[in-house]
PDB file of C-alpha atoms in Angstrom:
ATOM      1  CA  LEU U   1      21.478   5.575 -12.621  1.00  0.00           C
ATOM      2  CA  GLU U   2      19.764   8.804 -11.632  1.00  0.00           C
ATOM      3  CA  PRO U   3      19.659   7.885  -7.884  1.00  0.00           C
ATOM      4  CA  PHE U   4      23.475   7.740  -7.951  1.00  0.00           C
ATOM      5  CA  ALA U   5      24.014  10.869 -10.064  1.00  0.00           C
ATOM      6  CA  ARG U   6      25.673  12.907  -7.292  1.00  0.00           C
ATOM      7  CA  LEU U   7      28.264  10.131  -6.782  1.00  0.00           C
ATOM      8  CA  LEU U   8      29.479  10.289 -10.379  1.00  0.00           C
ATOM      9  CA  SER U   9      32.513  12.304 -11.415  1.00  0.00           C
ATOM     10  CA  PRO U  10      31.598  15.425 -13.457  1.00  0.00           C
ATOM     11  CA  ASP U  11      33.642  14.164 -16.421  1.00  0.00           C
ATOM     12  CA  ARG U  12      31.749  10.863 -16.578  1.00  0.00           C
ATOM     13  CA  GLY U  13      28.742  12.309 -18.369  1.00  0.00           C
ATOM     14  CA  THR U  14      29.213  10.177 -21.471  1.00  0.00           C
ATOM     15  CA  ALA U  15      31.238   7.342 -19.927  1.00  0.00           C
ATOM     16  CA  ASP U  16      30.092   3.782 -20.341  1.00  0.00           C
ATOM     17  CA  ALA U  17      28.217   1.933 -17.606  1.00  0.00           C
ATOM     18  CA  ALA U  18      31.343   0.145 -16.343  1.00  0.00           C
ATOM     19  CA  ALA U  19      33.203   3.418 -15.758  1.00  0.00           C
ATOM     20  CA  ARG U  20      30.233   4.933 -13.959  1.00  0.00           C
ATOM     21  CA  LEU U  21      29.908   1.820 -11.804  1.00  0.00           C
ATOM     22  CA  VAL U  22      33.558   2.202 -10.734  1.00  0.00           C
ATOM     23  CA  ASP U  23      32.829   5.798  -9.679  1.00  0.00           C
ATOM     24  CA  ILE U  24      29.846   4.733  -7.597  1.00  0.00           C
ATOM     25  CA  VAL U  25      31.692   1.918  -5.828  1.00  0.00           C
ATOM     26  CA  HIS U  26      34.660   4.161  -5.049  1.00  0.00           C
ATOM     27  CA  ALA U  27      32.380   6.896  -3.733  1.00  0.00           C
ATOM     28  CA  LEU U  28      30.691   4.479  -1.345  1.00  0.00           C
ATOM     29  CA  GLU U  29      33.878   2.922   0.018  1.00  0.00           C
ATOM     30  CA  PRO U  30      34.821   4.325   3.450  1.00  0.00           C
ATOM     31  CA  GLU U  31      37.803   6.687   3.488  1.00  0.00           C
ATOM     32  CA  GLU U  32      39.311   4.898   6.489  1.00  0.00           C
ATOM     33  CA  THR U  33      39.573   1.134   6.382  1.00  0.00           C
ATOM     34  CA  ASP U  34      39.273   0.862  10.153  1.00  0.00           C
ATOM     35  CA  GLY U  35      36.406   3.336  10.387  1.00  0.00           C
ATOM     36  CA  PRO U  36      32.665   2.687  10.177  1.00  0.00           C
ATOM     37  CA  GLY U  37      31.441   1.282   6.876  1.00  0.00           C
ATOM     38  CA  THR U  38      28.994   2.919   4.497  1.00  0.00           C
ATOM     39  CA  LEU U  39      25.269   2.244   4.847  1.00  0.00           C
ATOM     40  CA  LEU U  40      23.335   2.485   1.560  1.00  0.00           C
ATOM     41  CA  VAL U  41      19.611   2.905   2.230  1.00  0.00           C
ATOM     42  CA  VAL U  42      17.243   2.198  -0.671  1.00  0.00           C
ATOM     43  CA  ASP U  43      13.691   3.228   0.183  1.00  0.00           C
ATOM     44  CA  ASP U  44      10.821   2.018  -2.022  1.00  0.00           C
ATOM     45  CA  ALA U  45      13.243  -0.362  -3.721  1.00  0.00           C
ATOM     46  CA  HIS U  46      10.419  -1.854  -5.799  1.00  0.00           C
ATOM     47  CA  GLY U  47      10.346   1.398  -7.793  1.00  0.00           C
ATOM     48  CA  LEU U  48      14.067   1.543  -8.570  1.00  0.00           C
ATOM     49  CA  ASP U  49      15.070   1.191 -12.225  1.00  0.00           C
ATOM     50  CA  GLU U  50      16.715  -2.095 -13.223  1.00  0.00           C
ATOM     51  CA  LEU U  51      20.193  -0.678 -13.890  1.00  0.00           C
ATOM     52  CA  SER U  52      20.314   1.111 -10.540  1.00  0.00           C
ATOM     53  CA  GLY U  53      19.125  -2.099  -8.913  1.00  0.00           C
ATOM     54  CA  GLU U  54      21.998  -3.997 -10.469  1.00  0.00           C
ATOM     55  CA  VAL U  55      24.378  -1.391  -9.054  1.00  0.00           C
ATOM     56  CA  VAL U  56      22.918  -1.995  -5.581  1.00  0.00           C
ATOM     57  CA  VAL U  57      23.478  -5.758  -5.982  1.00  0.00           C
ATOM     58  CA  HIS U  58      27.066  -5.149  -7.105  1.00  0.00           C
ATOM     59  CA  VAL U  59      27.776  -2.756  -4.238  1.00  0.00           C
ATOM     60  CA  ALA U  60      26.440  -5.291  -1.738  1.00  0.00           C
ATOM     61  CA  GLY U  61      28.434  -8.092  -3.352  1.00  0.00           C
ATOM     62  CA  THR U  62      31.747  -6.218  -3.276  1.00  0.00           C
ATOM     63  CA  GLY U  63      31.236  -5.112   0.311  1.00  0.00           C
ATOM     64  CA  ALA U  64      31.611  -1.449  -0.628  1.00  0.00           C
ATOM     65  CA  ALA U  65      28.546  -0.738   1.496  1.00  0.00           C
ATOM     66  CA  VAL U  66      25.959  -2.421   3.672  1.00  0.00           C
ATOM     67  CA  VAL U  67      22.612  -2.243   1.875  1.00  0.00           C
ATOM     68  CA  LEU U  68      19.297  -1.669   3.646  1.00  0.00           C
ATOM     69  CA  ALA U  69      16.440  -1.845   1.140  1.00  0.00           C
ATOM     70  CA  THR U  70      12.734  -1.468   1.845  1.00  0.00           C
ATOM     71  CA  ALA U  71       9.866  -2.440  -0.445  1.00  0.00           C
ATOM     72  CA  ARG U  72       6.099  -2.697  -0.246  1.00  0.00           C
ATOM     73  CA  SER U  73       4.745  -6.212   0.101  1.00  0.00           C
ATOM     74  CA  ASP U  74       1.858  -5.412  -2.261  1.00  0.00           C
ATOM     75  CA  ALA U  75       4.167  -4.304  -5.102  1.00  0.00           C
ATOM     76  CA  PRO U  76       5.877  -6.628  -7.611  1.00  0.00           C
ATOM     77  CA  THR U  77       9.369  -7.577  -6.433  1.00  0.00           C
ATOM     78  CA  PRO U  78      12.036  -6.844  -9.077  1.00  0.00           C
ATOM     79  CA  ASP U  79      14.503  -9.610  -9.920  1.00  0.00           C
ATOM     80  CA  TRP U  80      17.520  -7.696  -8.591  1.00  0.00           C
ATOM     81  CA  LEU U  81      15.883  -7.307  -5.180  1.00  0.00           C
ATOM     82  CA  THR U  82      15.090 -11.023  -4.988  1.00  0.00           C
ATOM     83  CA  ARG U  83      18.722 -11.832  -5.809  1.00  0.00           C
ATOM     84  CA  LEU U  84      19.919  -9.359  -3.193  1.00  0.00           C
ATOM     85  CA  TRP U  85      18.221 -11.091  -0.274  1.00  0.00           C
ATOM     86  CA  ARG U  86      18.671 -14.613  -1.607  1.00  0.00           C
ATOM     87  CA  ASN U  87      22.424 -14.204  -2.010  1.00  0.00           C
ATOM     88  CA  GLY U  88      23.033 -13.971   1.711  1.00  0.00           C
ATOM     89  CA  GLY U  89      21.400 -10.589   2.231  1.00  0.00           C
ATOM     90  CA  GLY U  90      18.516 -11.727   4.385  1.00  0.00           C
ATOM     91  CA  ARG U  91      14.914 -10.599   4.407  1.00  0.00           C
ATOM     92  CA  LEU U  92      12.651  -9.321   7.180  1.00  0.00           C
ATOM     93  CA  ASP U  93       8.884  -9.119   6.647  1.00  0.00           C
ATOM     94  CA  LEU U  94       7.220  -6.523   8.863  1.00  0.00           C
ATOM     95  CA  ASP U  95       3.689  -7.242  10.025  1.00  0.00           C
ATOM     96  CA  ALA U  96       1.074  -4.530  10.377  1.00  0.00           C
ATOM     97  CA  PHE U  97       0.793  -2.928  13.814  1.00  0.00           C
ATOM     98  CA  SER U  98      -1.698  -4.522  16.177  1.00  0.00           C
ATOM     99  CA  ILE U  99      -4.323  -2.394  17.941  1.00  0.00           C
ATOM    100  CA  ALA U 100      -2.196  -2.367  21.083  1.00  0.00           C
ATOM    101  CA  GLU U 101       0.876  -1.297  19.109  1.00  0.00           C
ATOM    102  CA  VAL U 102      -1.095   1.446  17.356  1.00  0.00           C
ATOM    103  CA  GLN U 103      -2.305   2.749  20.706  1.00  0.00           C
ATOM    104  CA  ALA U 104       1.230   2.737  22.140  1.00  0.00           C
ATOM    105  CA  LEU U 105       2.549   4.533  19.049  1.00  0.00           C
ATOM    106  CA  LEU U 106      -0.208   7.161  19.241  1.00  0.00           C
ATOM    107  CA  VAL U 107       0.542   7.860  22.904  1.00  0.00           C
ATOM    108  CA  VAL U 108       4.151   8.635  21.954  1.00  0.00           C
ATOM    109  CA  GLU U 109       3.212  10.627  18.842  1.00  0.00           C
ATOM    110  CA  LEU U 110       0.488  12.679  20.531  1.00  0.00           C
ATOM    111  CA  GLY U 111       2.315  13.116  23.810  1.00  0.00           C
ATOM    112  CA  GLY U 112      -0.597  11.907  25.886  1.00  0.00           C
ATOM    113  CA  ASP U 113      -3.160   9.156  26.390  1.00  0.00           C
ATOM    114  CA  ILE U 114      -5.654   8.357  23.657  1.00  0.00           C
ATOM    115  CA  ASP U 115      -9.151   7.016  24.102  1.00  0.00           C
ATOM    116  CA  PRO U 116      -9.016   3.231  23.411  1.00  0.00           C
ATOM    117  CA  ALA U 117     -12.096   3.427  21.170  1.00  0.00           C
ATOM    118  CA  GLY U 118     -10.420   6.081  19.022  1.00  0.00           C
ATOM    119  CA  ALA U 119      -7.233   4.039  18.837  1.00  0.00           C
ATOM    120  CA  ARG U 120      -9.239   1.027  17.614  1.00  0.00           C
ATOM    121  CA  VAL U 121     -10.896   3.117  14.900  1.00  0.00           C
ATOM    122  CA  LEU U 122      -7.565   4.523  13.711  1.00  0.00           C
ATOM    123  CA  ALA U 123      -5.964   1.067  13.819  1.00  0.00           C
ATOM    124  CA  GLY U 124      -8.781  -0.441  11.767  1.00  0.00           C
ATOM    125  CA  LEU U 125      -8.868   2.353   9.210  1.00  0.00           C
ATOM    126  CA  SER U 126      -5.084   2.440   8.777  1.00  0.00           C
ATOM    127  CA  GLY U 127      -4.836  -1.336   8.659  1.00  0.00           C
ATOM    128  CA  GLY U 128      -1.879  -1.055  11.014  1.00  0.00           C
ATOM    129  CA  ASN U 129       0.142   0.728   8.314  1.00  0.00           C
ATOM    130  CA  ALA U 130       2.462   3.315   9.900  1.00  0.00           C
ATOM    131  CA  LEU U 131       2.396   5.722   6.945  1.00  0.00           C
ATOM    132  CA  MET U 132      -1.381   5.704   6.660  1.00  0.00           C
ATOM    133  CA  LEU U 133      -1.742   6.042  10.422  1.00  0.00           C
ATOM    134  CA  ARG U 134       0.506   9.097  10.431  1.00  0.00           C
ATOM    135  CA  GLU U 135      -1.462  10.775   7.643  1.00  0.00           C
ATOM    136  CA  LEU U 136      -4.805   9.932   9.280  1.00  0.00           C
ATOM    137  CA  VAL U 137      -3.647  11.476  12.549  1.00  0.00           C
ATOM    138  CA  ALA U 138      -2.276  14.607  10.842  1.00  0.00           C
ATOM    139  CA  ALA U 139      -5.433  15.168   8.777  1.00  0.00           C
ATOM    140  CA  SER U 140      -7.762  14.447  11.697  1.00  0.00           C
ATOM    141  CA  MET U 141      -5.911  16.882  13.957  1.00  0.00           C
ATOM    142  CA  SER U 142      -5.939  19.539  11.235  1.00  0.00           C
ATOM    143  CA  ASP U 143      -9.699  19.122  10.733  1.00  0.00           C
ATOM    144  CA  GLY U 144     -10.436  19.187  14.450  1.00  0.00           C
ATOM    145  CA  VAL U 145     -11.621  15.575  14.499  1.00  0.00           C
ATOM    146  CA  LEU U 146      -8.815  14.280  16.714  1.00  0.00           C
ATOM    147  CA  VAL U 147      -8.921  16.537  19.768  1.00  0.00           C
ATOM    148  CA  GLU U 148      -7.517  16.642  23.285  1.00  0.00           C
ATOM    149  CA  ARG U 149      -9.895  16.960  26.189  1.00  0.00           C
ATOM    150  CA  ALA U 150      -8.865  16.801  29.826  1.00  0.00           C
ATOM    151  CA  GLY U 151      -5.491  15.383  28.841  1.00  0.00           C
ATOM    152  CA  VAL U 152      -6.912  12.564  26.707  1.00  0.00           C
ATOM    153  CA  TRP U 153      -7.002  12.471  22.901  1.00  0.00           C
ATOM    154  CA  LEU U 154     -10.240  11.283  21.339  1.00  0.00           C
ATOM    155  CA  LEU U 155     -12.037  11.197  18.013  1.00  0.00           C
ATOM    156  CA  ASP U 156     -14.907  13.663  17.672  1.00  0.00           C
ATOM    157  CA  GLY U 157     -16.240  12.271  14.401  1.00  0.00           C
ATOM    158  CA  THR U 158     -15.001  10.202  11.475  1.00  0.00           C
ATOM    159  CA  PRO U 159     -11.223  10.341  10.923  1.00  0.00           C
ATOM    160  CA  SER U 160     -10.165  12.568   8.028  1.00  0.00           C
ATOM    161  CA  ILE U 161      -8.315  11.029   5.114  1.00  0.00           C
ATOM    162  CA  GLY U 162      -6.836  14.294   3.899  1.00  0.00           C
ATOM    163  CA  PRO U 163      -5.387  15.245   0.503  1.00  0.00           C
ATOM    164  CA  ALA U 164      -1.924  13.756   1.166  1.00  0.00           C
ATOM    165  CA  LEU U 165      -3.322  10.297   1.872  1.00  0.00           C
ATOM    166  CA  SER U 166      -5.821  10.565  -0.988  1.00  0.00           C
ATOM    167  CA  ASP U 167      -2.992  11.418  -3.372  1.00  0.00           C
ATOM    168  CA  LEU U 168      -0.893   8.548  -2.041  1.00  0.00           C
ATOM    169  CA  ILE U 169      -3.669   6.034  -2.628  1.00  0.00           C
ATOM    170  CA  GLY U 170      -4.596   7.680  -5.916  1.00  0.00           C
ATOM    171  CA  ASP U 171      -1.036   7.156  -7.171  1.00  0.00           C
ATOM    172  CA  ARG U 172      -1.267   3.484  -6.199  1.00  0.00           C
ATOM    173  CA  LEU U 173      -4.556   3.039  -8.084  1.00  0.00           C
ATOM    174  CA  ARG U 174      -3.814   5.290 -11.057  1.00  0.00           C
ATOM    175  CA  GLY U 175      -2.127   2.524 -13.021  1.00  0.00           C
ATOM    176  CA  VAL U 176      -5.031   0.111 -12.648  1.00  0.00           C
ATOM    177  CA  PRO U 177      -6.511  -0.685 -16.116  1.00  0.00           C
ATOM    178  CA  PRO U 178     -10.039   0.680 -16.700  1.00  0.00           C
ATOM    179  CA  GLU U 179     -11.682  -2.762 -16.750  1.00  0.00           C
ATOM    180  CA  LEU U 180     -10.136  -3.600 -13.381  1.00  0.00           C
ATOM    181  CA  ARG U 181     -10.916  -0.160 -11.998  1.00  0.00           C
ATOM    182  CA  ASN U 182     -14.596  -0.683 -12.861  1.00  0.00           C
ATOM    183  CA  CYS U 183     -14.595  -3.954 -10.907  1.00  0.00           C
ATOM    184  CA  LEU U 184     -12.827  -2.315  -7.988  1.00  0.00           C
ATOM    185  CA  GLU U 185     -15.483   0.415  -7.916  1.00  0.00           C
ATOM    186  CA  VAL U 186     -18.263  -2.177  -7.699  1.00  0.00           C
ATOM    187  CA  ILE U 187     -16.510  -3.924  -4.815  1.00  0.00           C
ATOM    188  CA  ALA U 188     -15.807  -0.619  -3.042  1.00  0.00           C
ATOM    189  CA  LEU U 189     -19.484   0.323  -3.175  1.00  0.00           C
ATOM    190  CA  GLY U 190     -20.687  -3.097  -2.044  1.00  0.00           C
ATOM    191  CA  GLU U 191     -17.991  -4.139   0.426  1.00  0.00           C
ATOM    192  CA  PRO U 192     -18.124  -6.478   2.136  1.00  0.00           C
ATOM    193  CA  LEU U 193     -19.501  -7.940  -1.107  1.00  0.00           C
ATOM    194  CA  ALA U 194     -20.444 -11.592  -1.413  1.00  0.00           C
ATOM    195  CA  LEU U 195     -18.570 -13.273  -4.262  1.00  0.00           C
ATOM    196  CA  ARG U 196     -21.782 -14.829  -5.556  1.00  0.00           C
ATOM    197  CA  VAL U 197     -23.248 -11.310  -5.929  1.00  0.00           C
ATOM    198  CA  ALA U 198     -20.110  -9.941  -7.576  1.00  0.00           C
ATOM    199  CA  GLU U 199     -20.146 -12.761 -10.123  1.00  0.00           C
ATOM    200  CA  ARG U 200     -23.635 -11.738 -11.251  1.00  0.00           C
ATOM    201  CA  LEU U 201     -22.235  -8.332 -12.236  1.00  0.00           C
ATOM    202  CA  LEU U 202     -18.584  -8.981 -13.080  1.00  0.00           C
ATOM    203  CA  ASP U 203     -16.498 -11.489 -15.011  1.00  0.00           C
ATOM    204  CA  ARG U 204     -14.358 -13.869 -12.992  1.00  0.00           C
ATOM    205  CA  GLU U 205     -11.113 -12.994 -14.845  1.00  0.00           C
ATOM    206  CA  PRO U 206     -10.849  -9.342 -13.696  1.00  0.00           C
ATOM    207  CA  LEU U 207     -11.747 -10.410 -10.162  1.00  0.00           C
ATOM    208  CA  GLU U 208      -8.863 -12.883 -10.194  1.00  0.00           C
ATOM    209  CA  SER U 209      -6.571 -10.181 -11.591  1.00  0.00           C
ATOM    210  CA  LEU U 210      -7.523  -7.794  -8.781  1.00  0.00           C
ATOM    211  CA  GLU U 211      -6.697 -10.452  -6.212  1.00  0.00           C
ATOM    212  CA  GLU U 212      -3.362 -11.284  -7.878  1.00  0.00           C
ATOM    213  CA  LEU U 213      -2.420  -7.585  -7.897  1.00  0.00           C
ATOM    214  CA  GLY U 214      -3.191  -7.334  -4.201  1.00  0.00           C
ATOM    215  CA  LEU U 215      -6.002  -4.827  -4.740  1.00  0.00           C
ATOM    216  CA  ILE U 216      -8.753  -6.880  -3.100  1.00  0.00           C
ATOM    217  CA  HIS U 217      -9.001  -9.427  -0.304  1.00  0.00           C
ATOM    218  CA  VAL U 218     -11.061 -12.593  -0.463  1.00  0.00           C
ATOM    219  CA  THR U 219     -12.157 -13.969   2.904  1.00  0.00           C
ATOM    220  CA  GLU U 220     -14.403 -16.868   3.833  1.00  0.00           C
ATOM    221  CA  SER U 221     -17.576 -16.673   5.893  1.00  0.00           C
ATOM    222  CA  LEU U 222     -20.381 -19.101   6.746  1.00  0.00           C
ATOM    223  CA  SER U 223     -22.330 -17.848   3.743  1.00  0.00           C
ATOM    224  CA  GLY U 224     -19.419 -18.055   1.277  1.00  0.00           C
ATOM    225  CA  SER U 225     -16.552 -15.946  -0.042  1.00  0.00           C
ATOM    226  CA  VAL U 226     -16.575 -12.197   0.608  1.00  0.00           C
ATOM    227  CA  LEU U 227     -14.696  -9.456  -1.288  1.00  0.00           C
ATOM    228  CA  THR U 228     -13.281  -6.232   0.141  1.00  0.00           C
ATOM    229  CA  ALA U 229     -10.750  -3.658  -1.005  1.00  0.00           C
ATOM    230  CA  ALA U 230      -7.244  -4.693   0.058  1.00  0.00           C
ATOM    231  CA  HIS U 231      -7.017  -1.781   2.487  1.00  0.00           C
ATOM    232  CA  PRO U 232      -9.827  -0.180   4.518  1.00  0.00           C
ATOM    233  CA  ILE U 233      -9.046   3.324   3.222  1.00  0.00           C
ATOM    234  CA  TRP U 234      -8.892   2.300  -0.431  1.00  0.00           C
ATOM    235  CA  GLY U 235     -12.619   1.715  -0.600  1.00  0.00           C
ATOM    236  CA  GLN U 236     -13.297   5.181   0.803  1.00  0.00           C
ATOM    237  CA  VAL U 237     -10.974   6.860  -1.687  1.00  0.00           C
ATOM    238  CA  VAL U 238     -12.416   4.917  -4.634  1.00  0.00           C
ATOM    239  CA  ARG U 239     -15.971   5.818  -3.619  1.00  0.00           C
ATOM    240  CA  ALA U 240     -15.045   9.481  -3.117  1.00  0.00           C
ATOM    241  CA  THR U 241     -13.528   9.778  -6.603  1.00  0.00           C
ATOM    242  CA  MET U 242     -16.416   8.145  -8.487  1.00  0.00           C
ATOM    243  CA  PRO U 243     -18.847  10.347 -10.461  1.00  0.00           C
ATOM    244  CA  ARG U 244     -22.146  10.578  -8.581  1.00  0.00           C
ATOM    245  CA  LEU U 245     -24.256   9.238 -11.437  1.00  0.00           C
ATOM    246  CA  ARG U 246     -22.009   6.184 -11.735  1.00  0.00           C
ATOM    247  CA  VAL U 247     -22.302   5.634  -7.988  1.00  0.00           C
ATOM    248  CA  ARG U 248     -26.070   5.679  -8.299  1.00  0.00           C
ATOM    249  CA  ARG U 249     -26.065   3.281 -11.265  1.00  0.00           C
ATOM    250  CA  VAL U 250     -23.727   0.791  -9.602  1.00  0.00           C
ATOM    251  CA  GLN U 251     -25.719   0.923  -6.363  1.00  0.00           C
ATOM    252  CA  LEU U 252     -28.895   0.080  -8.306  1.00  0.00           C
ATOM    253  CA  GLU U 253     -27.128  -2.798 -10.058  1.00  0.00           C
ATOM    254  CA  LEU U 254     -25.891  -4.117  -6.738  1.00  0.00           C
ATOM    255  CA  ALA U 255     -29.375  -3.894  -5.243  1.00  0.00           C
ATOM    256  CA  ARG U 256     -30.873  -5.844  -8.159  1.00  0.00           C
ATOM    257  CA  ALA U 257     -28.138  -8.499  -7.992  1.00  0.00           C
ATOM    258  CA  ILE U 258     -28.706  -8.982  -4.263  1.00  0.00           C
ATOM    259  CA  GLU U 259     -32.501  -9.011  -4.606  1.00  0.00           C
ATOM    260  CA  ASN U 260     -32.545 -11.499  -7.493  1.00  0.00           C
ATOM    261  CA  GLY U 261     -30.102 -13.950  -5.953  1.00  0.00           C
ATOM    262  CA  PRO U 262     -30.578 -16.661  -3.356  1.00  0.00           C
ATOM    263  CA  ARG U 263     -30.460 -15.690   0.292  1.00  0.00           C
ATOM    264  CA  PRO U 264     -27.355 -16.654   2.295  1.00  0.00           C
ATOM    265  CA  SER U 265     -29.441 -19.140   4.304  1.00  0.00           C
ATOM    266  CA  ASP U 266     -30.462 -20.857   1.056  1.00  0.00           C
ATOM    267  CA  GLN U 267     -26.790 -21.216   0.123  1.00  0.00           C
ATOM    268  CA  VAL U 268     -25.949 -22.834   3.445  1.00  0.00           C
ATOM    269  CA  ARG U 269     -28.758 -25.350   3.144  1.00  0.00           C
TER     270      ARG U 269
END
């Protein structure tokens, strides 16, 4: 119940869960019945502990507050959150920004026009994710890569990822088991990597696990299935954090696997 700690009465330190729940509900109820209600915002709801999640469900059910909860689509959805939107709460899935939407957002954020080519690069690298786009823009401006010339913003080089974005992605990947991390490194170095090549180097089970966890994407092409990291920036961060000797070894293994396998044209025939 740590997220609700400031709503608890000081003398409730050792009270049971029921008594603490009463405190929370009372604290969230509006002082005036005819006034505006309370809005309870739960950001990154997928990371909330189970007990606190149950409190959110109870608060929404009693009408003590209107609940607005956000969660990442690539993170496991806790049971309490599923019950919250299934029991009349409603759910809204937000799509990634399109290139046009990214360009419009950048014009507002930068206070001026942006070169369409630069907007396309930033849209592709961010995957249309608002948080990643913001960090890319901030790091690129700080490094002098995103610059303004004659009233137009443009990219003068490769966009900078920056430590904040690297840490954000690093936190997301830190919990990946070593055997899956090894597979992800191979894919990051070879992406877009043909599945038939990956299967010469890696077992099928960890590949399936990576896909189930939302860490890689599998797309179809004329020559067969192709693997990439789930987000364009992830591959860059994974490659940047790999020891150089391991990078060299994996690159050699990839080269041998590609050289010893059938050509894509042979597969089609």
